[in-house]
MMTF fields as JSON, N, C-alpha, C and O atoms, coordinates in Angstrom:
{
  "mmtfVersion": "1.0.0",
  "mmtfProducer": "UNKNOWN",
  "numBonds": 615,
  "numAtoms": 616,
  "numGroups": 154,
  "numChains": 1,
  "numModels": 1,
  "chainsPerModel": [1],
  "groupsPerChain": [154],
  "chainIdList": ["A"],
  "bondAtomList": [4, 2, 8, 6, 12, 10, 16, 14, 20, 18, 24, 22, 28, 26, 32, 30, 36, 34, 40, 38, 44, 42, 48, 46, 52, 50, 56, 54, 60, 58, 64, 62, 68, 66, 72, 70, 76, 74, 80, 78, 84, 82, 88, 86, 92, 90, 96, 94, 100, 98, 104, 102, 108, 106, 112, 110, 116, 114, 120, 118, 124, 122, 128, 126, 132, 130, 136, 134, 140, 138, 144, 142, 148, 146, 152, 150, 156, 154, 160, 158, 164, 162, 168, 166, 172, 170, 176, 174, 180, 178, 184, 182, 188, 186, 192, 190, 196, 194, 200, 198, 204, 202, 208, 206, 212, 210, 216, 214, 220, 218, 224, 222, 228, 226, 232, 230, 236, 234, 240, 238, 244, 242, 248, 246, 252, 250, 256, 254, 260, 258, 264, 262, 268, 266, 272, 270, 276, 274, 280, 278, 284, 282, 288, 286, 292, 290, 296, 294, 300, 298, 304, 302, 308, 306, 312, 310, 316, 314, 320, 318, 324, 322, 328, 326, 332, 330, 336, 334, 340, 338, 344, 342, 348, 346, 352, 350, 356, 354, 360, 358, 364, 362, 368, 366, 372, 370, 376, 374, 380, 378, 384, 382, 388, 386, 392, 390, 396, 394, 400, 398, 404, 402, 408, 406, 412, 410, 416, 414, 420, 418, 424, 422, 428, 426, 432, 430, 436, 434, 440, 438, 444, 442, 448, 446, 452, 450, 456, 454, 460, 458, 464, 462, 468, 466, 472, 470, 476, 474, 480, 478, 484, 482, 488, 486, 492, 490, 496, 494, 500, 498, 504, 502, 508, 506, 512, 510, 516, 514, 520, 518, 524, 522, 528, 526, 532, 530, 536, 534, 540, 538, 544, 542, 548, 546, 552, 550, 556, 554, 560, 558, 564, 562, 568, 566, 572, 570, 576, 574, 580, 578, 584, 582, 588, 586, 592, 590, 596, 594, 600, 598, 604, 602, 608, 606, 612, 610],
  "bondOrderList": [1, 1, 1, 1, 1, 1, 1, 1, 1, 1, 1, 1, 1, 1, 1, 1, 1, 1, 1, 1, 1, 1, 1, 1, 1, 1, 1, 1, 1, 1, 1, 1, 1, 1, 1, 1, 1, 1, 1, 1, 1, 1, 1, 1, 1, 1, 1, 1, 1, 1, 1, 1, 1, 1, 1, 1, 1, 1, 1, 1, 1, 1, 1, 1, 1, 1, 1, 1, 1, 1, 1, 1, 1, 1, 1, 1, 1, 1, 1, 1, 1, 1, 1, 1, 1, 1, 1, 1, 1, 1, 1, 1, 1, 1, 1, 1, 1, 1, 1, 1, 1, 1, 1, 1, 1, 1, 1, 1, 1, 1, 1, 1, 1, 1, 1, 1, 1, 1, 1, 1, 1, 1, 1, 1, 1, 1, 1, 1, 1, 1, 1, 1, 1, 1, 1, 1, 1, 1, 1, 1, 1, 1, 1, 1, 1, 1, 1, 1, 1, 1, 1, 1, 1],
  "groupList": [{"groupName": "UNK", "atomNameList": ["N", "CA", "C", "O"], "elementList": ["N", "C", "C", "O"], "formalChargeList": [0, 0, 0, 0], "bondAtomList": [1, 0, 2, 1, 3, 2], "bondOrderList": [1, 1, 2], "singleLetterCode": "X", "chemCompType": "L-PEPTIDE LINKING"}],
  "groupTypeList": [0, 0, 0, 0, 0, 0, 0, 0, 0, 0, 0, 0, 0, 0, 0, 0, 0, 0, 0, 0, 0, 0, 0, 0, 0, 0, 0, 0, 0, 0, 0, 0, 0, 0, 0, 0, 0, 0, 0, 0, 0, 0, 0, 0, 0, 0, 0, 0, 0, 0, 0, 0, 0, 0, 0, 0, 0, 0, 0, 0, 0, 0, 0, 0, 0, 0, 0, 0, 0, 0, 0, 0, 0, 0, 0, 0, 0, 0, 0, 0, 0, 0, 0, 0, 0, 0, 0, 0, 0, 0, 0, 0, 0, 0, 0, 0, 0, 0, 0, 0, 0, 0, 0, 0, 0, 0, 0, 0, 0, 0, 0, 0, 0, 0, 0, 0, 0, 0, 0, 0, 0, 0, 0, 0, 0, 0, 0, 0, 0, 0, 0, 0, 0, 0, 0, 0, 0, 0, 0, 0, 0, 0, 0, 0, 0, 0, 0, 0, 0, 0, 0, 0, 0, 0],
  "groupIdList": [1, 2, 3, 4, 5, 6, 7, 8, 9, 10, 11, 12, 13, 14, 15, 16, 17, 18, 19, 20, 21, 22, 23, 24, 25, 26, 27, 28, 29, 30, 31, 32, 33, 34, 35, 36, 37, 38, 39, 40, 41, 42, 43, 44, 45, 46, 47, 48, 49, 50, 51, 52, 53, 54, 55, 56, 57, 58, 59, 60, 61, 62, 63, 64, 65, 66, 67, 68, 69, 70, 71, 72, 73, 74, 75, 76, 77, 78, 79, 80, 81, 82, 83, 84, 85, 86, 87, 88, 89, 90, 91, 92, 93, 94, 95, 96, 97, 98, 99, 100, 101, 102, 103, 104, 105, 106, 107, 108, 109, 110, 111, 112, 113, 114, 115, 116, 117, 118, 119, 120, 121, 122, 123, 124, 125, 126, 127, 128, 129, 130, 131, 132, 133, 134, 135, 136, 137, 138, 139, 140, 141, 142, 143, 144, 145, 146, 147, 148, 149, 150, 151, 152, 153, 154],
  "secStructList": [7, 7, 7, 7, 1, 7, 7, 3, 3, 3, 3, 3, 7, 7, 1, 1, 6, 6, 6, 2, 2, 2, 2, 2, 2, 2, 2, 6, 6, 6, 6, 6, 6, 6, 6, 7, 7, 3, 3, 7, 7, 7, 7, 1, 1, 4, 4, 4, 2, 2, 2, 2, 2, 2, 2, 2, 2, 6, 7, 1, 1, 1, 1, 1, 1, 1, 1, 7, 1, 3, 3, 3, 3, 3, 3, 3, 3, 3, 7, 7, 1, 1, 6, 6, 6, 6, 6, 2, 2, 2, 2, 2, 2, 2, 2, 2, 2, 2, 2, 2, 2, 2, 2, 6, 7, 3, 3, 7, 7, 3, 3, 3, 3, 3, 1, 1, 2, 2, 2, 2, 2, 2, 2, 2, 7, 6, 6, 6, 6, 7, 1, 1, 1, 2, 2, 2, 2, 2, 2, 2, 2, 2, 2, 2, 2, 2, 6, 6, 6, 6, 6, 7, 7, 7],
  "xCoordList": [0.99, 0.17, 1.105, 1.863, 0.928, 0.908, 0.601, -0.314, 1.289, 0.754, 1.061, 2.108, -0.011, 0.426, 0.536, 0.81, 0.438, -0.24, 1.909, 3.003, 1.506, 3.039, 3.308, 2.668, 4.56, 5.784, 6.012, 6.933, 5.558, 5.781, 6.82, 7.018, 7.445, 8.149, 6.832, 5.983, 7.384, 6.884, 7.746, 7.714, 8.493, 8.835, 8.472, 8.506, 8.107, 7.495, 8.534, 9.476, 8.265, 8.448, 8.213, 7.287, 8.73, 7.596, 7.587, 6.859, 8.269, 8.8, 7.16, 7.143, 6.172, 4.846, 4.524, 4.302, 4.406, 3.59, 2.765, 2.66, 1.354, 0.431, -0.747, -1.921, 0.405, -0.186, 0.583, 0.076, 1.867, 2.563, 1.721, 1.838, 1.004, -0.029, -1.098, -1.584, -1.676, -2.767, -2.476, -2.902, -1.217, -1.62, -1.186, -1.774, -0.533, -0.103, -1.176, -1.29, -1.666, -3.617, -4.071, -4.194, -4.488, -4.107, -3.71, -4.511, -2.254, -1.61, -1.828, -2.057, -1.619, -1.818, -3.621, -4.283, -3.965, -5.435, -5.406, -5.968, -4.573, -5.639, -4.15, -3.751, -3.554, -2.471, -2.816, -2.593, -3.367, -3.766, -5.33, -5.726, -5.8, -6.865, -6.196, -6.572, -5.137, -4.284, -3.538, -2.982, -2.908, -2.408, -1.326, -0.661, -1.155, 0.688, 1.34, 1.024, 2.67, 3.357, 4.118, 4.848, 3.895, 4.748, 5.54, 5.459, 6.7, 7.79, 7.968, 7.89, 8.337, 8.376, 9.641, 9.645, 10.422, 11.195, 10.86, 9.688, 11.222, 11.079, 12.299, 13.363, 12.481, 13.027, 12.769, 11.772, 13.732, 12.779, 12.413, 11.871, 12.453, 11.275, 11.831, 12.673, 11.196, 10.862, 11.779, 11.92, 12.726, 14.212, 14.634, 14.817, 14.812, 15.527, 14.952, 15.697, 13.298, 13.144, 13.622, 13.626, 14.12, 15.274, 15.637, 15.063, 16.768, 18.434, 17.727, 17.692, 16.721, 15.79, 15.436, 15.5, 14.985, 15.036, 15.697, 15.853, 16.552, 18.247, 18.549, 18.649, 18.61, 19.897, 18.326, 18.919, 17.136, 16.358, 16.776, 17.087, 16.905, 16.822, 18.684, 18.817, 19.669, 20.901, 21.284, 22.259, 20.368, 21.217, 22.303, 23.518, 21.222, 21.949, 22.266, 23.23, 21.451, 21.0, 19.53, 18.905, 19.002, 16.81, 17.039, 16.648, 17.427, 16.628, 17.026, 17.077, 17.248, 17.919, 16.932, 15.979, 16.826, 15.168, 14.282, 13.261, 14.904, 14.259, 12.707, 11.542, 14.098, 13.059, 11.797, 10.927, 11.117, 10.727, 9.424, 9.903, 8.396, 7.884, 7.443, 7.413, 7.192, 6.71, 7.057, 7.309, 7.012, 7.096, 5.852, 5.402, 5.763, 4.473, 5.9, 6.783, 5.475, 6.418, 4.878, 3.987, 5.485, 4.511, 5.263, 6.112, 5.062, 5.743, 4.371, 3.305, 5.457, 3.932, 5.378, 6.287, 5.12, 5.745, 4.528, 3.386, 4.932, 3.868, 4.565, 5.496, 3.832, 4.652, 4.888, 3.983, 6.117, 6.577, 6.639, 5.919, 7.695, 8.164, 9.181, 9.535, 9.843, 11.314, 11.047, 10.178, 11.882, 11.535, 12.338, 13.373, 12.315, 12.613, 11.537, 11.922, 10.184, 9.429, 9.648, 9.452, 9.912, 10.441, 11.275, 11.117, 12.298, 13.334, 12.45, 12.082, 12.237, 12.173, 10.874, 10.253, 10.608, 8.607, 9.547, 10.4, 10.029, 10.992, 11.881, 11.952, 12.71, 13.968, 13.831, 14.296, 12.32, 12.438, 11.444, 11.4, 10.814, 9.82, 10.888, 11.068, 11.949, 12.637, 13.214, 13.294, 13.567, 15.136, 14.005, 13.91, 13.186, 11.846, 11.655, 12.769, 11.109, 11.313, 12.309, 12.069, 13.507, 14.314, 15.005, 15.624, 14.419, 14.806, 13.882, 14.273, 12.193, 11.403, 11.785, 12.299, 11.933, 12.187, 13.685, 13.66, 14.61, 15.522, 15.866, 16.917, 14.675, 15.067, 13.838, 13.773, 12.463, 11.701, 10.555, 10.026, 10.64, 10.18, 8.363, 8.023, 7.674, 6.465, 6.405, 7.056, 5.006, 5.848, 4.582, 4.112, 4.63, 2.731, 3.564, 4.687, 2.403, 3.825, 2.852, 1.843, 2.542, 1.336, 3.003, 3.415, 3.382, 4.358, 2.832, 2.246, 2.531, 1.667, 2.704, 3.753, 2.098, 3.121, 1.74, 0.84, 1.382, 0.516, 1.046, 1.993, -0.706, -0.154, 0.216, 1.21, -0.728, -1.165, -1.951, -2.469, -1.617, -1.996, -2.988, -3.119, -4.24, -5.669, -5.243, -5.906, -4.66, -5.232, -4.22, -4.901, -3.066, -2.718, -3.651, -3.825, -4.494, -4.98, -6.105, -6.244, -6.826, -8.371, -7.598, -8.35, -5.894, -5.361, -4.876, -4.673, -4.834, -4.23, -5.205, -5.151, -6.574, -7.267, -7.933, -8.66, -8.113, -9.437, -10.15, -10.107, -11.14, -12.213, -11.966, -13.049, -11.351, -11.012, -10.47, -10.818, -9.449, -9.074, -7.881, -7.207, -7.942, -7.295, -6.133, -6.72, -4.319, -3.653, -2.861, -2.18, -2.578, -1.947, -2.891, -2.679, -3.79, -5.125, -4.397, -3.599, -4.644, -4.448, -3.018, -2.658, -2.167, -0.735, 0.355, 1.512, -0.551, -0.786, -1.579, -0.826, -2.498, -3.647, -2.669, -2.659, -1.73, -1.812, -0.101, 0.394, 0.682, 1.854, 1.706, 2.304, 0.333, -0.335, -0.827, -0.897, -1.446, -1.863, 0.098, 0.532, 0.779, 1.82, 2.669, 3.53, 2.067, 2.98, 2.411, 3.139, 0.972, -0.161, 0.193, 0.177, 0.683, 1.464, 2.577, 2.332, 3.55, 5.016, 4.419, 4.78, 3.715, 3.349, 2.461, 2.111, 2.443, 0.881, 2.331, 3.137, 2.711, 3.899, 5.507, 5.411, 5.891, 6.74, 5.747, 6.365, 4.465, 3.89, 3.893, 4.09, 3.642, 3.801, 2.506, 1.786, 2.217, 0.71, 0.344, 0.253, 0.253, 0.499, -0.44, -0.556],
  "yCoordList": [-1.479, 0.061, 1.729, 1.999, 2.261, 3.35, 4.163, 3.75, 5.304, 6.617, 7.636, 7.945, 8.086, 9.872, 10.674, 11.852, 10.47, 11.543, 12.056, 12.009, 12.373, 12.533, 11.814, 11.335, 11.731, 10.666, 10.518, 11.212, 10.0, 9.788, 8.531, 7.666, 9.081, 7.883, 8.224, 9.07, 6.731, 6.68, 6.133, 4.906, 6.779, 6.085, 5.948, 6.994, 5.009, 4.111, 3.153, 2.482, 3.241, 2.731, 1.888, 2.245, 0.499, -0.632, -0.591, -1.479, 0.305, -0.451, -1.362, -2.517, -0.601, -1.373, -1.508, -0.605, -3.283, -3.35, -3.691, -4.248, -3.487, -3.091, -1.499, -1.162, -1.081, -0.045, 0.835, 1.339, 0.486, 0.722, 0.209, 0.926, -0.822, -1.348, -0.716, -0.642, -0.181, 0.834, 1.624, 1.897, 2.384, 4.042, 3.621, 4.427, 2.838, 2.985, 2.366, 2.929, 1.576, 1.239, 1.93, 1.585, 3.446, 4.344, 5.205, 5.437, 5.584, 5.969, 6.007, 6.85, 4.442, 3.929, 4.042, 3.478, 4.587, 4.608, 5.582, 5.51, 6.78, 7.751, 8.099, 9.205, 7.203, 7.774, 7.152, 7.752, 5.895, 5.38, 6.188, 5.981, 6.891, 8.066, 8.899, 9.087, 9.203, 9.691, 9.459, 10.54, 8.543, 7.963, 8.191, 8.28, 8.338, 7.982, 7.588, 6.659, 7.467, 6.276, 6.174, 7.095, 4.897, 5.138, 3.728, 2.601, 4.776, 3.206, 4.069, 5.253, 2.392, 2.454, 2.195, 0.983, 2.602, 2.293, 1.682, 1.31, 1.512, 0.805, 1.288, 0.81, 1.96, 1.999, 1.858, 2.352, 1.138, 0.186, 1.231, 0.708, 2.562, 3.594, 4.845, 5.13, 5.361, 7.285, 8.241, 9.094, 7.848, 8.196, 8.771, 9.898, 6.971, 6.537, 7.195, 7.201, 7.865, 8.621, 9.729, 9.808, 10.798, 11.805, 11.129, 10.778, 10.868, 10.213, 10.052, 11.053, 8.699, 8.036, 9.454, 9.553, 10.334, 11.173, 11.837, 12.437, 12.064, 13.507, 12.357, 12.69, 10.937, 9.67, 9.995, 10.281, 10.103, 10.11, 11.126, 10.927, 12.487, 14.08, 13.928, 14.429, 13.234, 13.28, 12.244, 11.73, 11.444, 10.024, 10.582, 10.41, 11.393, 11.514, 10.4, 10.364, 9.792, 8.873, 8.615, 9.182, 7.145, 6.714, 7.419, 6.801, 8.245, 9.064, 10.353, 11.062, 10.71, 12.616, 13.249, 12.572, 14.149, 14.937, 15.534, 16.155, 15.228, 15.216, 13.891, 13.903, 12.701, 11.561, 12.012, 12.044, 12.52, 12.335, 13.298, 14.07, 13.709, 15.023, 15.126, 16.217, 14.191, 14.735, 13.351, 12.412, 13.406, 12.002, 12.664, 13.683, 11.015, 11.703, 9.924, 9.156, 10.056, 9.722, 8.851, 9.294, 7.607, 7.541, 6.669, 5.956, 6.554, 5.803, 6.472, 7.064, 5.806, 6.028, 5.904, 5.075, 7.251, 7.242, 7.206, 7.667, 6.828, 5.671, 6.003, 5.37, 7.332, 7.332, 6.224, 5.463, 6.126, 5.451, 5.374, 5.905, 4.571, 5.483, 5.797, 5.975, 5.901, 7.128, 8.021, 7.893, 8.863, 10.237, 9.696, 10.36, 9.122, 8.639, 9.018, 9.453, 8.785, 9.769, 11.008, 11.384, 11.403, 12.905, 13.317, 14.254, 12.436, 12.993, 12.661, 13.448, 10.65, 10.573, 11.298, 11.153, 11.773, 12.704, 13.768, 13.293, 14.893, 15.805, 16.705, 17.809, 15.095, 14.911, 15.161, 15.958, 13.386, 13.544, 14.554, 14.652, 15.118, 16.266, 16.953, 17.016, 17.67, 18.623, 18.416, 19.063, 17.442, 16.963, 17.706, 18.858, 16.358, 16.454, 17.516, 17.807, 18.8, 20.39, 20.568, 20.705, 20.612, 20.978, 20.708, 21.293, 19.499, 19.003, 19.708, 20.396, 19.527, 19.979, 21.654, 21.412, 22.449, 23.896, 23.625, 24.081, 23.052, 23.711, 22.73, 22.978, 21.477, 21.394, 21.725, 21.512, 22.566, 22.5, 21.282, 21.146, 20.491, 19.33, 19.506, 20.097, 18.813, 18.204, 17.227, 16.182, 17.871, 16.137, 16.694, 17.615, 15.106, 14.556, 14.082, 13.578, 14.481, 14.159, 13.358, 14.011, 11.881, 10.779, 10.156, 8.998, 10.994, 10.316, 10.56, 11.64, 9.601, 9.708, 10.04, 9.489, 10.9, 10.943, 10.581, 11.139, 9.619, 9.269, 8.175, 7.51, 8.731, 8.079, 6.991, 6.706, 5.762, 4.677, 4.335, 4.982, 2.883, 1.764, 2.34, 3.028, 1.885, 2.201, 4.009, 4.182, 4.903, 6.26, 5.958, 6.219, 5.572, 4.923, 4.592, 5.093, 3.64, 2.456, 3.558, 3.848, 4.06, 4.809, 6.137, 6.904, 6.436, 7.652, 7.008, 7.58, 5.649, 4.499, 4.525, 4.794, 4.06, 3.452, 3.825, 4.48, 3.556, 3.857, 4.06, 5.248, 3.364, 3.818, 4.867, 5.423, 5.211, 5.922, 7.54, 8.106, 7.692, 9.173, 9.408, 10.369, 7.795, 7.852, 8.518, 9.057, 8.762, 9.35, 9.564, 10.537, 8.573, 7.875, 8.208, 7.694, 8.872, 9.116, 10.209, 10.459, 11.064, 12.376, 12.476, 13.588, 11.859, 12.5, 12.398, 12.735, 11.861, 11.527, 12.837, 13.369, 13.12, 14.122, 15.625, 16.297, 15.9, 17.048, 16.786, 17.818, 15.456, 15.696, 16.278, 17.154, 15.123, 16.22, 17.118, 17.414, 17.937, 19.549, 20.315, 21.131, 19.284, 20.923, 20.694, 21.457, 19.369, 19.5, 20.039, 20.594, 20.136, 21.593, 22.793, 23.409, 23.387, 24.294, 24.784, 25.36, 24.603, 24.218, 24.436, 25.561, 23.777, 23.848, 25.539, 26.247, 25.513, 27.094, 27.589, 26.892, 28.176, 28.681, 29.072, 30.0, 28.719, 27.823, 28.242, 28.559, 28.568, 29.041, 27.165, 26.96, 26.283, 25.17, 24.711, 24.843, 23.716, 23.333, 22.118, 22.451, 21.093, 19.599, 19.482, 18.409],
  "zCoordList": [-0.244, 0.021, 0.146, 1.077, -0.527, -1.148, 0.127, 0.84, 0.496, 1.707, 0.839, 0.271, 0.842, 0.07, 1.482, 1.249, 2.545, 3.99, 4.561, 3.998, 5.599, 6.006, 6.88, 7.816, 6.456, 7.101, 8.73, 9.16, 9.354, 11.296, 10.998, 10.146, 12.48, 13.409, 14.279, 14.562, 14.512, 16.191, 17.326, 17.429, 18.181, 19.138, 20.279, 20.928, 20.839, 22.122, 23.015, 22.594, 23.785, 25.352, 26.115, 26.844, 26.445, 26.264, 27.549, 27.996, 28.673, 29.843, 30.487, 30.912, 30.398, 30.225, 29.156, 28.349, 28.889, 27.443, 27.163, 26.07, 28.31, 28.516, 28.22, 28.065, 28.289, 28.628, 26.485, 25.483, 26.957, 25.405, 24.023, 23.029, 23.94, 22.916, 22.818, 21.69, 23.745, 23.549, 22.871, 21.748, 23.871, 23.638, 21.9, 21.179, 21.24, 20.144, 18.95, 17.862, 19.181, 19.492, 18.581, 17.406, 19.286, 19.573, 18.056, 17.151, 18.088, 17.133, 15.658, 14.791, 15.783, 14.011, 13.884, 13.012, 14.574, 14.528, 13.604, 12.511, 14.124, 13.366, 13.011, 12.646, 13.146, 11.429, 9.764, 8.712, 9.917, 9.58, 8.754, 7.607, 9.553, 9.152, 7.685, 6.528, 8.427, 7.304, 6.686, 6.492, 6.011, 5.512, 5.182, 4.151, 6.968, 6.67, 6.753, 7.496, 6.443, 6.217, 7.66, 8.026, 8.541, 9.417, 9.476, 8.987, 10.746, 10.42, 11.888, 12.216, 12.777, 14.357, 15.158, 15.379, 15.55, 16.64, 18.362, 18.305, 19.364, 20.372, 21.556, 21.164, 22.685, 23.558, 25.045, 25.571, 25.748, 26.906, 27.782, 28.756, 27.911, 29.077, 28.52, 27.668, 29.164, 28.745, 28.595, 27.719, 30.107, 29.556, 28.505, 28.045, 28.074, 27.084, 25.64, 24.66, 25.543, 24.478, 23.846, 22.617, 24.727, 23.824, 22.981, 21.95, 23.423, 22.999, 22.076, 21.36, 21.51, 20.963, 19.1, 17.874, 20.78, 18.594, 18.468, 17.404, 19.778, 19.0, 17.327, 16.146, 18.029, 17.235, 16.202, 15.162, 15.905, 14.878, 14.223, 13.049, 14.777, 14.57, 13.457, 12.341, 14.111, 13.8, 13.469, 14.016, 12.111, 12.258, 10.899, 10.795, 9.825, 8.708, 7.442, 6.676, 7.502, 6.415, 5.913, 5.016, 7.124, 6.841, 8.076, 9.066, 8.234, 9.437, 9.244, 10.249, 8.448, 8.878, 9.173, 9.559, 9.14, 9.674, 8.733, 9.029, 7.089, 6.646, 6.121, 5.724, 6.599, 6.218, 6.889, 6.019, 8.515, 8.466, 8.561, 9.392, 8.368, 8.589, 10.206, 10.775, 10.708, 12.242, 12.598, 11.843, 14.32, 15.503, 16.75, 17.273, 16.679, 17.308, 19.034, 18.651, 20.266, 21.11, 22.723, 23.449, 22.436, 23.292, 24.205, 23.67, 25.983, 26.893, 28.452, 28.621, 29.15, 30.426, 31.503, 31.48, 32.545, 33.17, 35.098, 35.111, 35.873, 36.934, 38.273, 38.77, 38.879, 40.434, 41.361, 41.703, 41.777, 42.754, 44.326, 45.172, 44.443, 46.09, 46.518, 47.684, 45.349, 45.339, 44.153, 43.29, 44.274, 43.288, 41.996, 41.947, 41.332, 40.338, 39.08, 37.995, 39.412, 38.931, 38.43, 37.274, 39.016, 38.948, 37.952, 37.17, 38.057, 37.055, 35.545, 34.672, 35.69, 34.401, 34.195, 33.142, 34.789, 33.599, 33.684, 32.935, 34.06, 34.258, 33.306, 32.766, 33.516, 32.255, 30.941, 30.126, 30.967, 29.834, 28.745, 27.519, 29.698, 29.07, 28.937, 27.721, 29.618, 28.862, 27.652, 26.608, 28.008, 26.837, 25.649, 25.225, 25.35, 24.133, 24.327, 23.892, 24.694, 24.709, 23.948, 22.749, 24.351, 23.666, 21.922, 21.033, 22.231, 20.544, 19.721, 18.778, 20.138, 19.05, 19.35, 18.258, 19.554, 19.716, 18.638, 17.495, 19.018, 18.617, 16.925, 16.334, 16.224, 15.572, 14.568, 13.358, 15.819, 15.197, 14.318, 13.214, 15.83, 14.328, 15.165, 16.191, 14.298, 14.663, 15.419, 15.433, 16.516, 17.307, 18.793, 19.461, 18.482, 20.268, 21.015, 21.03, 21.891, 23.631, 23.685, 23.948, 23.531, 23.813, 25.354, 25.419, 26.014, 27.433, 28.685, 28.761, 29.345, 30.299, 31.808, 32.144, 32.34, 33.939, 34.32, 33.692, 35.376, 36.114, 37.671, 38.089, 38.139, 40.041, 40.102, 40.77, 39.179, 39.122, 37.422, 36.512, 37.758, 36.328, 35.924, 34.912, 37.269, 36.503, 35.911, 34.889, 36.13, 35.613, 34.052, 33.06, 33.771, 32.348, 31.67, 30.558, 32.202, 31.241, 30.633, 29.445, 31.714, 31.353, 30.509, 29.909, 30.463, 29.472, 27.766, 26.695, 28.176, 27.152, 26.242, 25.042, 27.283, 25.517, 25.309, 26.056, 23.792, 22.915, 23.568, 23.887, 24.182, 24.621, 25.725, 25.906, 26.265, 27.651, 26.575, 25.539, 27.662, 26.303, 25.374, 25.004, 25.12, 23.336, 24.256, 25.194, 24.422, 24.245, 23.944, 24.265, 23.052, 21.32, 20.323, 19.225, 20.419, 19.121, 19.099, 18.195, 20.249, 20.442, 20.274, 20.659, 19.907, 20.078, 18.659, 18.404, 18.092, 17.01, 15.919, 15.103, 15.942, 16.12, 15.82, 14.789, 17.357, 17.731, 16.796, 16.341, 16.569, 15.156, 13.587, 12.962, 13.182, 12.336, 11.84, 10.647, 13.285, 13.489, 12.995, 12.181, 14.239, 14.212, 12.404, 11.965, 11.604, 10.855, 10.004, 9.18, 9.795, 9.658, 9.517, 8.451, 11.021, 11.365, 10.476, 9.416, 10.818, 10.72, 8.919, 8.575, 7.839, 6.212, 5.882, 4.938, 7.032, 6.913, 7.261, 6.645, 7.732, 8.609, 6.854, 6.052, 6.86, 4.712, 4.091, 3.075, 3.808, 2.469, 1.513, 0.315, 2.457, 1.62, 1.879, 2.869, -0.018, -0.569, 1.07, 2.252, 0.6, 0.936, 2.112, 2.705]
}
């Protein structure tokens, strides 16, 4: 099947496999609706997402910045008994924002930061809040914003 829509890279953290699957399902549904060409890579956890995004942006070959119109980031951080949650949530969000601004990335951030697994499941589920679908639609919207500001058609 050929895709005439935008080229999207999904970077997904799979530390919580069931939550990752639910987020991915929502994102894929939204991207299929937009006839997007999708490639996916996975990383162990949310803290690895910014590094993978930086690698994708700076690789200089298959994953050169022009290779993708937008990026969808999917993962989940659940608060635990230590301050690790604050480090993972804060540092990953800061690094993602820095990359998005520096490289003018059209990005949809579907990284959940929740208190417990029940909250994560509600937010990830397609029949719940569908944050994976929301992140994909955000990336598509930002592609449109960038194209509009640059005076591009398509």
